[in-house]
XYZ file of C-alpha atoms in Angstrom:
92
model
C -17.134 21.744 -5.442
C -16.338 19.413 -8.231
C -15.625 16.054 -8.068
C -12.244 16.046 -9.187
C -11.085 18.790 -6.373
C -13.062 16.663 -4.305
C -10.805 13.816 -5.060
C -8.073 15.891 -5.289
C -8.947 17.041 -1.294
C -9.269 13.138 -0.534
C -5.941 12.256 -1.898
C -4.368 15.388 -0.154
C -6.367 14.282 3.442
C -4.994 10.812 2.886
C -1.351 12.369 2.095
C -1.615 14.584 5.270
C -2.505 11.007 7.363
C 0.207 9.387 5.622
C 2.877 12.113 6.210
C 2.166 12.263 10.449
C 2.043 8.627 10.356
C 5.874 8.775 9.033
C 6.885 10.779 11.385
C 5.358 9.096 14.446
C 7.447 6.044 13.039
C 10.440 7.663 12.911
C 9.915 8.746 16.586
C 8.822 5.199 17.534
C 12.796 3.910 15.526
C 14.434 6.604 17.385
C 12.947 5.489 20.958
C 13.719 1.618 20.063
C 17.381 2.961 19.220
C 17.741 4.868 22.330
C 16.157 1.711 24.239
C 12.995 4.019 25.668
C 10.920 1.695 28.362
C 9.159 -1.293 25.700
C 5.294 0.512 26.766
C 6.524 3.541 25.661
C 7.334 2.507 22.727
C 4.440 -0.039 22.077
C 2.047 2.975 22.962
C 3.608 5.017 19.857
C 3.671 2.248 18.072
C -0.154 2.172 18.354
C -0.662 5.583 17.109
C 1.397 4.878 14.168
C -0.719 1.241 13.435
C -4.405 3.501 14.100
C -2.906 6.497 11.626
C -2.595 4.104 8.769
C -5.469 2.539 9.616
C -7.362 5.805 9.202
C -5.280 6.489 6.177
C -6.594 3.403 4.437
C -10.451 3.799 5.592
C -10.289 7.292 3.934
C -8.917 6.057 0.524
C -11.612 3.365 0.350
C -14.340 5.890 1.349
C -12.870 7.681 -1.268
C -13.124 4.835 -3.781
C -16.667 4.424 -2.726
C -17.535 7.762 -3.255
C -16.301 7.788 -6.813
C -18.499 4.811 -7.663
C -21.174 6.447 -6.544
C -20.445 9.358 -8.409
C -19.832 7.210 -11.342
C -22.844 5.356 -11.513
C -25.091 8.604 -10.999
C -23.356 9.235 -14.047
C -24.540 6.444 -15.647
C -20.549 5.562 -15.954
C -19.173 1.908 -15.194
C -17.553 2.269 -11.579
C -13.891 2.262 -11.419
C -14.331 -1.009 -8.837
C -17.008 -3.602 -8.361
C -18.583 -3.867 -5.013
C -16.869 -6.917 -4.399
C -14.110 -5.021 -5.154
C -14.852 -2.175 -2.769
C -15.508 -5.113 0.097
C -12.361 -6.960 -0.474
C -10.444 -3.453 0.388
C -12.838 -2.790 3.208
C -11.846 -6.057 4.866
C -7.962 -5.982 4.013
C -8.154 -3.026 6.746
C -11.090 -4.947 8.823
């Protein structure tokens, strides 16, 4: 597999996460609206929070996996490790 269907399978994963993720948050407005019991709601609420979460771990594995693909290469990396560490811990 090349690396740009491999990206291309990242960004589609990460799409995927993004897209349930919108809908679980339009079930959690829809439950507030209809006034559902508060840990209810708070429990969906949750799974919305941990599906973006996963959403934005992926894309940074992704963007570490094209600087390592970069720099076997022998290509500057699209982001600096620093770089790489500040998105980690934006998530963190």
């Amino acid at each position: 597999m090349s690396t740009d269907s491999t990206a291309a399978d990242s960004w589609a994963e990460v799409l995927n996460r993004l897209r349930r993720a919108q809908g679980q948050l339009a079930a959690v407005i829809a439950m507030v609206e209809a006034e559902h019991d508060r840990k209810d709601v708070v429990t969906q609420l949750a799974a919305v929070t941990h599906a973006l979460d996963r959403a934005g771990f992926k894309i940074v594995a992704g963007g570490i996996r094209q600087c390592l693909t970069e720099r076997q290469r022998g290509r500057t990396p699209p982001l600096t490790e620093a770089e790489l560490e500040k998105l980690f811990l934006t998530l963190a």
